[in-house]
Tab-separated table of C-alpha atoms and ligand atoms in Angstrom:
chain	number	residue	atom	x	y	z
A	20	MET	CA	13.313	25.444	-41.229
A	21	LYS	CA	14.838	27.024	-44.290
A	22	ASN	CA	15.187	24.932	-47.388
A	23	THR	CA	18.635	24.077	-48.759
A	24	PHE	CA	18.079	23.238	-52.380
A	25	VAL	CA	20.853	20.610	-52.433
A	26	THR	CA	21.478	17.406	-50.483
A	27	LYS	CA	24.551	16.804	-48.319
A	28	GLU	CA	25.738	14.035	-50.623
A	29	ARG	CA	25.461	16.164	-53.732
A	30	LEU	CA	27.048	19.175	-52.068
A	31	GLU	CA	30.039	17.109	-50.901
A	32	GLU	CA	30.486	15.888	-54.483
A	33	ILE	CA	30.321	19.440	-55.791
A	34	ALA	CA	32.754	20.697	-53.147
A	35	ALA	CA	35.167	17.884	-54.024
A	36	GLU	CA	35.358	19.266	-57.554
A	37	TRP	CA	35.029	23.000	-56.845
A	38	PRO	CA	36.881	24.144	-53.750
A	39	THR	CA	34.941	26.197	-51.210
A	40	PRO	CA	33.956	28.928	-50.875
A	41	PHE	CA	31.615	29.245	-53.853
A	42	TYR	CA	28.206	30.562	-54.731
A	43	LEU	CA	25.628	27.985	-55.731
A	44	TYR	CA	22.469	29.026	-57.594
A	45	ASP	CA	19.339	26.933	-58.006
A	46	GLU	CA	18.064	26.928	-61.591
A	47	LYS	CA	14.757	25.310	-60.675
A	48	GLY	CA	13.998	27.850	-57.952
A	49	ILE	CA	14.924	30.796	-60.155
A	50	ARG	CA	12.745	29.615	-63.032
A	51	GLU	CA	9.736	28.720	-60.883
A	52	ASN	CA	9.853	32.071	-59.116
A	53	ALA	CA	10.131	34.021	-62.386
A	54	ARG	CA	7.106	32.096	-63.711
A	55	ARG	CA	5.114	32.864	-60.555
A	56	LEU	CA	5.850	36.563	-60.994
A	57	ARG	CA	4.681	36.491	-64.615
A	58	GLU	CA	1.536	34.636	-63.629
A	59	ALA	CA	0.782	37.132	-60.863
A	60	PHE	CA	0.870	39.964	-63.403
A	61	ALA	CA	-0.624	38.044	-66.320
A	62	TRP	CA	-3.720	40.317	-66.126
A	63	ASN	CA	-1.514	43.077	-67.593
A	64	PRO	CA	-0.616	42.152	-71.183
A	65	GLY	CA	2.416	44.440	-71.280
A	66	PHE	CA	3.871	43.328	-67.941
A	67	ARG	CA	7.633	43.075	-67.950
A	68	GLU	CA	10.243	42.357	-65.294
A	69	TYR	CA	13.606	43.984	-65.933
A	70	PHE	CA	15.955	42.135	-63.584
A	71	ALA	CA	18.139	44.557	-61.588
A	72	VAL	CA	21.518	43.411	-62.839
A	73	LYS	CA	23.444	44.913	-59.925
A	74	ALA	CA	21.927	42.210	-57.673
A	75	THR	CA	23.602	39.363	-59.584
A	76	PRO	CA	25.671	40.541	-62.561
A	77	THR	CA	26.351	37.037	-63.843
A	78	PRO	CA	25.750	36.332	-67.547
A	79	GLY	CA	24.520	32.775	-66.956
A	80	ILE	CA	21.860	34.110	-64.582
A	81	LEU	CA	20.820	36.960	-66.901
A	82	LYS	CA	20.376	34.528	-69.796
A	83	LEU	CA	18.356	32.144	-67.672
A	84	LEU	CA	16.031	34.951	-66.571
A	85	TYR	CA	15.830	36.182	-70.164
A	86	GLU	CA	14.551	32.754	-71.177
A	87	GLU	CA	11.822	33.284	-68.568
A	88	GLY	CA	10.834	36.575	-70.178
A	89	CYS	CA	12.820	39.003	-68.025
A	90	GLY	CA	14.775	41.879	-69.498
A	91	CYS	CA	17.628	43.650	-67.721
A	92	ASP	CA	17.718	46.842	-65.682
A	93	VAL	CA	21.233	48.305	-65.789
A	94	SER	CA	22.866	51.429	-64.411
A	95	SER	CA	26.488	51.617	-65.546
A	96	MET	CA	28.720	51.147	-68.593
A	97	ALA	CA	29.851	47.716	-67.437
A	98	GLU	CA	26.263	46.594	-66.910
A	99	LEU	CA	25.277	47.929	-70.356
A	100	LEU	CA	28.132	45.949	-71.927
A	101	LEU	CA	27.187	42.873	-69.897
A	102	ALA	CA	23.599	42.999	-71.158
A	103	GLU	CA	24.814	43.579	-74.718
A	104	ARG	CA	27.094	40.525	-74.539
A	105	CYS	CA	24.114	38.481	-73.339
A	106	GLY	CA	22.160	39.685	-76.382
A	107	ILE	CA	19.746	41.662	-74.199
A	108	VAL	CA	19.237	44.992	-75.981
A	109	GLY	CA	16.504	47.239	-77.363
A	110	ASP	CA	13.387	47.430	-75.244
A	111	ASP	CA	14.547	44.335	-73.328
A	112	LEU	CA	16.967	46.727	-71.665
A	113	MET	CA	16.115	49.436	-69.115
A	114	PHE	CA	18.763	51.995	-68.224
A	115	SER	CA	17.908	53.341	-64.747
A	116	SER	CA	20.952	55.279	-63.633
A	117	ASN	CA	21.711	58.478	-61.770
A	118	ASN	CA	24.565	60.961	-61.952
A	119	THR	CA	24.963	59.522	-65.438
A	120	PRO	CA	28.060	60.124	-67.605
A	121	ALA	CA	27.441	61.163	-71.224
A	122	ASP	CA	29.167	58.090	-72.677
A	123	GLU	CA	26.749	55.832	-70.801
A	124	PHE	CA	23.763	57.685	-72.269
A	125	ARG	CA	25.348	57.284	-75.709
A	126	LYS	CA	25.868	53.557	-75.186
A	127	ALA	CA	22.360	53.034	-73.786
A	128	ASP	CA	20.909	54.973	-76.725
A	129	ALA	CA	22.993	53.018	-79.244
A	130	LEU	CA	21.685	49.764	-77.742
A	131	GLY	CA	18.114	51.035	-78.010
A	132	ALA	CA	17.602	50.745	-74.249
A	133	ILE	CA	14.685	52.469	-72.562
A	134	ILE	CA	16.269	55.398	-70.753
A	135	ASN	CA	14.962	56.352	-67.330
A	136	LEU	CA	15.912	59.946	-66.488
A	137	ASP	CA	16.746	60.598	-62.858
A	138	ASP	CA	16.669	64.386	-63.074
A	139	LEU	CA	15.198	67.317	-64.998
A	140	THR	CA	18.666	68.569	-65.986
A	141	LEU	CA	19.252	65.244	-67.722
A	142	VAL	CA	16.665	66.107	-70.399
A	143	ASP	CA	19.086	68.545	-72.039
A	144	TYR	CA	22.094	66.494	-71.023
A	145	LEU	CA	20.708	63.421	-72.771
A	146	ARG	CA	19.987	65.382	-75.942
A	147	GLU	CA	23.452	66.932	-75.892
A	148	SER	CA	25.027	63.524	-75.275
A	149	THR	CA	23.179	61.582	-77.956
A	150	GLY	CA	21.990	64.290	-80.358
A	151	HIS	CA	18.332	63.419	-79.900
A	152	ILE	CA	15.581	62.352	-77.529
A	153	PRO	CA	14.373	58.781	-78.075
A	154	GLU	CA	10.698	58.099	-78.795
A	155	THR	CA	10.279	56.111	-75.586
A	156	ILE	CA	11.454	57.745	-72.383
A	157	CYS	CA	10.906	57.334	-68.660
A	158	CYS	CA	11.282	59.730	-65.716
A	159	ARG	CA	11.940	58.872	-62.102
A	160	TYR	CA	9.714	60.392	-59.422
A	161	ASN	CA	10.647	61.276	-55.839
A	162	PRO	CA	7.646	62.315	-53.719
A	163	GLY	CA	9.808	63.667	-50.871
A	164	GLY	CA	8.645	63.425	-47.260
A	165	ILE	CA	8.351	60.114	-45.479
A	166	PHE	CA	6.838	57.071	-47.134
A	167	THR	CA	4.977	54.743	-44.777
A	168	LEU	CA	2.735	51.773	-45.188
A	169	GLY	CA	0.046	51.345	-42.551
A	170	ALA	CA	0.831	49.817	-39.181
A	171	THR	CA	-0.114	46.211	-38.604
A	172	GLY	CA	0.001	44.040	-35.513
A	173	GLU	CA	3.752	43.835	-35.992
A	174	GLY	CA	4.255	47.593	-36.256
A	175	PHE	CA	5.092	49.529	-39.370
A	176	GLN	CA	5.503	47.282	-42.327
A	177	CYS	CA	7.600	49.772	-44.161
A	178	MET	CA	8.994	53.249	-43.759
A	179	ASP	CA	11.430	55.146	-45.883
A	180	THR	CA	12.505	58.747	-46.298
A	181	PRO	CA	12.347	59.815	-49.958
A	182	ALA	CA	13.166	63.388	-48.849
A	183	GLU	CA	16.646	62.132	-47.956
A	184	ALA	CA	17.087	60.122	-51.159
A	185	LYS	CA	19.208	61.485	-54.001
A	186	TYR	CA	17.001	59.925	-56.664
A	187	GLY	CA	14.241	61.200	-58.868
A	188	MET	CA	12.409	64.424	-59.700
A	189	THR	CA	9.860	66.444	-57.782
A	190	ARG	CA	6.264	66.445	-58.996
A	191	PRO	CA	6.496	69.884	-60.720
A	192	GLN	CA	9.759	68.830	-62.364
A	193	LEU	CA	8.019	65.751	-63.783
A	194	SER	CA	5.448	67.925	-65.547
A	195	GLU	CA	8.159	70.120	-66.981
A	196	ALA	CA	10.282	67.146	-68.043
A	197	PHE	CA	7.329	65.518	-69.826
A	198	ARG	CA	6.431	68.739	-71.661
A	199	ARG	CA	9.979	69.353	-72.798
A	200	LEU	CA	10.593	65.744	-73.778
A	201	ALA	CA	7.370	65.791	-75.825
A	202	ASP	CA	8.532	69.012	-77.533
A	203	MET	CA	11.804	67.274	-78.374
A	204	GLY	CA	10.035	64.336	-79.993
A	205	ALA	CA	9.341	61.778	-77.277
A	206	LYS	CA	6.118	59.881	-78.005
A	207	SER	CA	5.786	57.231	-75.334
A	208	PHE	CA	6.287	57.958	-71.633
A	209	GLY	CA	6.900	55.955	-68.483
A	210	ILE	CA	6.966	56.896	-64.807
A	211	HIS	CA	9.341	55.212	-62.372
A	212	ALA	CA	9.612	55.304	-58.579
A	213	PHE	CA	11.450	53.262	-55.967
A	214	LEU	CA	10.273	54.168	-52.459
A	215	ALA	CA	10.974	51.160	-50.249
A	216	SER	CA	13.617	48.494	-50.070
A	217	ASN	CA	13.381	44.857	-48.989
A	218	THR	CA	9.791	45.096	-47.805
A	219	LEU	CA	7.754	41.973	-47.091
A	220	SER	CA	4.535	43.982	-47.152
A	221	ASN	CA	2.073	42.944	-49.844
A	222	GLU	CA	0.853	46.559	-49.812
A	223	TYR	CA	4.014	48.216	-51.129
A	224	PHE	CA	3.570	47.653	-54.869
A	225	PRO	CA	-0.207	48.345	-54.772
A	226	THR	CA	0.348	51.563	-52.780
A	227	LEU	CA	3.074	52.696	-55.159
A	228	ALA	CA	0.892	51.742	-58.138
A	229	ARG	CA	-1.921	53.968	-56.809
A	230	ILE	CA	0.476	56.896	-56.478
A	231	LEU	CA	1.820	56.415	-59.993
A	232	CYS	CA	-1.620	55.736	-61.517
A	233	ARG	CA	-2.990	59.003	-60.124
A	234	MET	CA	0.034	60.819	-61.414
A	235	ALA	CA	-0.272	59.208	-64.833
A	236	VAL	CA	-3.858	60.455	-65.106
A	237	GLU	CA	-2.840	63.967	-64.000
A	238	LEU	CA	0.177	64.147	-66.278
A	239	HIS	CA	-1.825	62.831	-69.215
A	240	GLN	CA	-4.525	65.454	-68.661
A	241	GLU	CA	-2.023	68.226	-67.962
A	242	THR	CA	0.506	67.634	-70.740
A	243	GLY	CA	-1.380	65.429	-73.203
A	244	VAL	CA	1.476	62.926	-73.388
A	245	ASN	CA	0.899	59.254	-74.033
A	246	ILE	CA	1.780	57.316	-70.889
A	247	THR	CA	2.519	53.726	-71.786
A	248	PHE	CA	4.102	52.196	-68.680
A	249	LEU	CA	4.511	52.520	-64.928
A	250	ASN	CA	7.776	51.144	-63.596
A	251	LEU	CA	7.306	49.973	-59.999
A	252	SER	CA	11.003	49.137	-59.868
A	253	GLY	CA	12.418	46.951	-57.065
A	254	GLY	CA	11.905	46.639	-53.354
A	255	ILE	CA	9.927	43.438	-52.817
A	256	GLY	CA	11.797	41.706	-50.037
A	257	VAL	CA	12.601	38.163	-49.015
A	258	PRO	CA	12.276	36.552	-45.580
A	259	TYR	CA	15.901	36.383	-44.493
A	260	ARG	CA	14.862	35.100	-41.063
A	261	PRO	CA	13.160	31.725	-40.806
A	262	GLU	CA	10.326	33.153	-38.689
A	263	GLN	CA	9.381	35.753	-41.336
A	264	THR	CA	6.683	35.009	-43.879
A	265	GLU	CA	7.388	35.570	-47.525
A	266	SER	CA	5.398	38.101	-49.468
A	267	ASP	CA	2.485	36.812	-51.520
A	268	ILE	CA	3.226	37.718	-55.120
A	269	PHE	CA	-0.337	36.898	-56.214
A	270	ALA	CA	-1.769	39.285	-53.596
A	271	ILE	CA	0.738	41.902	-54.788
A	272	GLY	CA	-0.194	41.390	-58.443
A	273	ASP	CA	-3.881	41.571	-57.608
A	274	GLY	CA	-3.406	44.756	-55.567
A	275	VAL	CA	-1.733	46.424	-58.526
A	276	ARG	CA	-4.524	45.163	-60.808
A	277	GLN	CA	-7.080	46.771	-58.489
A	278	ALA	CA	-5.201	50.094	-58.560
A	279	PHE	CA	-5.203	50.028	-62.355
A	280	ALA	CA	-8.897	49.139	-62.469
A	281	ASP	CA	-9.848	51.868	-59.959
A	282	ILE	CA	-7.765	54.719	-61.319
A	283	LEU	CA	-6.530	54.152	-64.870
A	284	ALA	CA	-9.525	52.420	-66.416
A	285	PRO	CA	-12.022	55.252	-65.632
A	286	ALA	CA	-9.555	57.725	-67.200
A	287	GLY	CA	-9.344	55.649	-70.371
A	288	LEU	CA	-5.732	54.618	-69.708
A	289	GLU	CA	-6.273	50.883	-69.406
A	290	ASN	CA	-3.512	50.001	-71.853
A	291	VAL	CA	-0.699	51.122	-69.574
A	292	SER	CA	1.865	48.386	-68.908
A	293	VAL	CA	3.343	47.451	-65.541
A	294	TYR	CA	7.123	47.116	-65.371
A	295	SER	CA	9.232	45.976	-62.443
A	296	GLU	CA	12.966	45.992	-61.775
A	297	LEU	CA	13.196	43.408	-59.040
A	298	GLY	CA	16.588	42.195	-57.952
A	299	ARG	CA	16.501	40.665	-54.491
A	300	TYR	CA	13.092	39.026	-54.963
A	301	MET	CA	14.229	37.313	-58.171
A	302	LEU	CA	17.469	35.837	-56.903
A	303	ALA	CA	18.228	36.101	-53.176
A	304	PRO	CA	16.535	32.855	-52.007
A	305	TYR	CA	17.915	30.874	-54.944
A	306	GLY	CA	21.586	31.408	-54.220
A	307	ALA	CA	23.770	30.280	-51.326
A	308	LEU	CA	27.312	30.954	-50.264
A	309	ILE	CA	28.848	27.567	-49.523
A	310	THR	CA	31.767	27.648	-47.138
A	311	ARG	CA	33.624	25.101	-45.046
A	312	ALA	CA	34.400	25.363	-41.359
A	313	THR	CA	38.181	25.354	-41.000
A	314	HIS	CA	38.913	26.378	-37.412
A	315	GLU	CA	37.363	26.549	-33.985
A	316	LYS	CA	38.532	28.977	-31.342
A	317	HIS	CA	37.584	29.100	-27.671
A	318	ILE	CA	38.341	32.385	-25.944
A	319	TYR	CA	35.796	34.723	-24.365
A	320	LYS	CA	33.355	33.444	-26.951
A	321	GLU	CA	33.118	30.425	-29.189
A	322	TYR	CA	34.254	31.098	-32.766
A	323	ILE	CA	33.946	29.017	-35.864
A	324	GLY	CA	36.317	30.098	-38.632
A	325	VAL	CA	35.197	29.443	-42.205
A	326	ASP	CA	36.988	29.742	-45.538
A	327	ALA	CA	34.718	32.556	-46.802
A	328	CYS	CA	34.889	36.099	-45.472
A	329	ALA	CA	33.134	39.448	-45.830
A	330	CYS	CA	34.853	39.873	-49.220
A	331	ASN	CA	32.562	37.102	-50.462
A	332	LEU	CA	29.446	38.382	-48.701
A	333	MET	CA	29.473	41.898	-47.342
A	334	ARG	CA	25.893	42.319	-46.100
A	335	PRO	CA	26.411	41.086	-42.518
A	336	ALA	CA	29.529	43.254	-42.070
A	337	MET	CA	28.052	46.272	-43.817
A	338	TYR	CA	24.473	46.347	-42.540
A	339	GLY	CA	24.450	43.789	-39.750
A	340	ALA	CA	22.208	41.826	-42.106
A	341	TYR	CA	20.933	38.440	-40.951
A	342	HIS	CA	21.668	35.468	-43.175
A	343	HIS	CA	20.431	32.122	-41.988
A	344	ILE	CA	23.037	29.368	-41.787
A	345	THR	CA	22.405	25.658	-42.159
A	346	VAL	CA	25.139	23.232	-41.148
A	347	ILE	CA	24.847	20.675	-43.897
A	348	GLY	CA	23.962	17.212	-42.607
A	349	LYS	CA	23.020	18.591	-39.180
A	350	GLU	CA	19.642	20.010	-40.189
A	351	HIS	CA	17.869	18.110	-37.444
A	352	ALA	CA	20.535	18.344	-34.747
A	353	PRO	CA	19.707	20.560	-31.738
A	354	CYS	CA	20.996	24.146	-31.975
A	355	ASP	CA	22.680	23.886	-28.589
A	356	HIS	CA	25.876	25.816	-29.338
A	357	LEU	CA	26.243	29.581	-29.479
A	358	TYR	CA	28.750	30.641	-32.119
A	359	ASP	CA	30.236	33.604	-33.882
A	360	VAL	CA	30.877	32.401	-37.435
A	361	VAL	CA	33.789	34.404	-38.800
A	362	GLY	CA	35.999	34.916	-41.832
A	363	GLY	CA	39.700	35.649	-41.856
A	364	LEU	CA	39.796	39.399	-42.551
A	365	CYS	CA	41.723	41.690	-40.232
A	366	GLU	CA	38.447	43.459	-39.483
A	367	ASN	CA	36.347	42.612	-36.471
A	368	ASN	CA	33.094	43.019	-38.421
A	369	ASP	CA	34.003	40.008	-40.570
A	370	LYS	CA	31.307	37.860	-38.981
A	371	PHE	CA	28.566	35.966	-40.806
A	372	ALA	CA	26.743	35.367	-37.535
A	373	ILE	CA	27.066	36.605	-33.964
A	374	ASP	CA	25.778	34.642	-30.960
A	375	ARG	CA	23.961	32.296	-33.332
A	376	PRO	CA	22.481	29.089	-31.904
A	377	LEU	CA	23.722	26.325	-34.188
A	378	PRO	CA	24.423	22.611	-33.928
A	379	GLU	CA	27.944	21.676	-32.902
A	380	ILE	CA	30.278	22.535	-35.793
A	381	VAL	CA	33.568	20.777	-36.393
A	382	PRO	CA	36.225	21.682	-38.953
A	383	GLY	CA	35.258	20.145	-42.272
A	384	ASP	CA	31.535	20.840	-41.932
A	385	LEU	CA	29.924	22.570	-44.901
A	386	LEU	CA	27.869	25.669	-44.127
A	387	PHE	CA	25.058	26.847	-46.386
A	388	ILE	CA	24.602	30.602	-46.000
A	389	HIS	CA	21.075	31.271	-47.200
A	390	ASP	CA	19.504	33.988	-49.336
A	391	THR	CA	22.730	35.238	-50.813
A	392	GLY	CA	21.740	34.974	-54.480
A	393	ALA	CA	21.296	38.760	-54.704
A	394	HIS	CA	23.645	41.478	-53.432
A	395	GLY	CA	26.022	38.663	-52.432
A	396	PHE	CA	28.715	37.923	-54.991
A	397	SER	CA	28.037	41.288	-56.614
A	398	MET	CA	29.188	43.261	-53.576
A	399	GLY	CA	32.435	41.291	-53.347
A	400	TYR	CA	35.823	42.925	-53.022
A	401	ASN	CA	39.495	42.098	-52.571
A	402	TYR	CA	40.423	43.487	-49.151
A	403	ASN	CA	43.297	41.681	-47.429
A	404	GLY	CA	44.098	40.087	-50.782
A	405	LYS	CA	41.065	37.808	-50.639
A	406	LEU	CA	39.915	36.520	-54.010
A	407	ARG	CA	36.409	36.379	-55.410
A	408	SER	CA	34.902	32.905	-55.476
A	409	ALA	CA	33.449	30.834	-58.297
A	410	GLU	CA	29.732	30.905	-59.130
A	411	LEU	CA	28.072	27.592	-59.913
A	412	LEU	CA	24.619	26.824	-61.226
A	413	LEU	CA	22.862	23.710	-59.961
A	414	LYS	CA	20.888	22.773	-63.053
A	415	GLU	CA	17.433	21.279	-63.036
A	416	ASP	CA	18.930	17.888	-63.989
A	417	GLY	CA	21.264	18.005	-60.975
A	418	SER	CA	24.416	18.752	-62.951
A	419	ILE	CA	26.671	21.747	-62.324
A	420	GLU	CA	27.427	24.535	-64.766
A	421	LEU	CA	30.355	26.811	-63.988
A	422	LEU	CA	29.101	30.373	-64.481
A	423	ARG	CA	32.246	32.115	-63.276
A	424	ARG	CA	35.583	30.661	-62.203
A	425	ALA	CA	37.241	31.723	-58.971
A	426	GLU	CA	39.763	34.557	-59.174
A	427	THR	CA	43.425	33.609	-59.158
A	428	MET	CA	46.457	35.436	-57.819
A	429	ASP	CA	47.188	36.454	-61.424
A	430	ASP	CA	43.835	38.243	-61.517
A	431	TYR	CA	44.685	39.963	-58.269
A	432	PHE	CA	48.021	41.289	-59.548
A	433	ARG	CA	46.822	42.090	-63.088
A	434	THR	CA	46.478	45.843	-62.595
A	435	VAL	CA	49.737	46.356	-60.691
A	436	VAL	CA	52.536	48.331	-62.357
A	437	TRP	CA	55.667	46.735	-60.894
B	20	LIG	C1	18.675	48.338	-56.656
B	20	LIG	C2	17.676	48.723	-57.670
B	20	LIG	C3	16.655	47.837	-58.022
B	20	LIG	C4	16.468	46.484	-57.379
B	20	LIG	O1	16.197	46.575	-56.026
B	20	LIG	P1	15.802	45.259	-55.181
B	20	LIG	O2	15.621	45.795	-53.801
B	20	LIG	O3	16.959	44.328	-55.307
B	20	LIG	O4	14.560	44.713	-55.751
B	20	LIG	C5	15.771	48.226	-58.999
B	20	LIG	N1	15.869	49.422	-59.622
B	20	LIG	C6	16.839	50.302	-59.320
B	20	LIG	C7	16.907	51.593	-60.047
B	20	LIG	C8	17.767	49.990	-58.325
B	20	LIG	O5	18.734	50.864	-58.028
């Protein structure tokens, strides 16, 4: 059974003050998870998590993670400005973008962010945009081909197709980029790669670390540059389905440690730092979309209408993603009804669940849609004139902090020229 981090009583109190739908984040869960991550990589003195801001671009969340030692990984002007307003700048800020406009390079450079170049052509483009090459620089690698992690009893744990991905540089381009960046004054180099998404395999980070460690040794020997960090980026997944097991962050940390010990230490590169840019892993389980059942409909199937819709949470509509649903107060009731749980958009994919066994739901019930703390609110939109919801933080002392108010009709009409 999946854990709801709030009791029925407390949630009813909260919903009496803040109308549904809203996002609710769990401060305690977020902090404990961030501390576990740090502990798992404590063997690496330079370890740093740069939270992928696109997952949850909410200042209150970024500040909370910053208190736990996490910087920010941003990829657009708005995200740069967001980090700046949170006071997260300098080498607390990683700028991992692609197809990057010049003004964003200028802003990232002005903030002292670590810039991660997605392409060889961006070496000159960055220098033309900012007038110089910063001392610390990172390049993104794309190995091409198909990336797989060994089969287990349950089949392939992970498979992705870097050859079809728009990101990163080829291996020869990396050598050239490093040489040219060094000629232009760069002194400290990082290598970045992101080869798998939402994987529960404990082998992904260690496998990626081995690839990047070998490359660091080669590039160091080939070009003489000083490689100071490997950025393993994001991709550690969360168990969206109750029957899935979560990844073991300590096994992951230890696998990366082993890769460093096996490959970097013998080459005299033991001072290289590990960076990550996790998004989903940091936030998804510690946020929920709270919505109230408003209607029931009995036609060819049984429908439960709720007051949230795909504008609040797009993943089910967009990817058919599974999000577990708990009917608050009915946690122990038998799941003897088969429902489609739907929003009110004029789009037939506006369904949070299809043919889902759930306890009997009646209008007024509160539904807790799990694992929506990342790529939930952030992917929201305004189709059909639906408004974005509020975001609330359930603090460790049980109180509520409003992180973002709900949109109003005035917000919706703000950009119209009448
Ligand atoms: C999306 C993204 C991340 C975070 O990915 P998760 O799967 O949420 O961990 C990290 N780095 C970059 C460059 C990204 O685009």
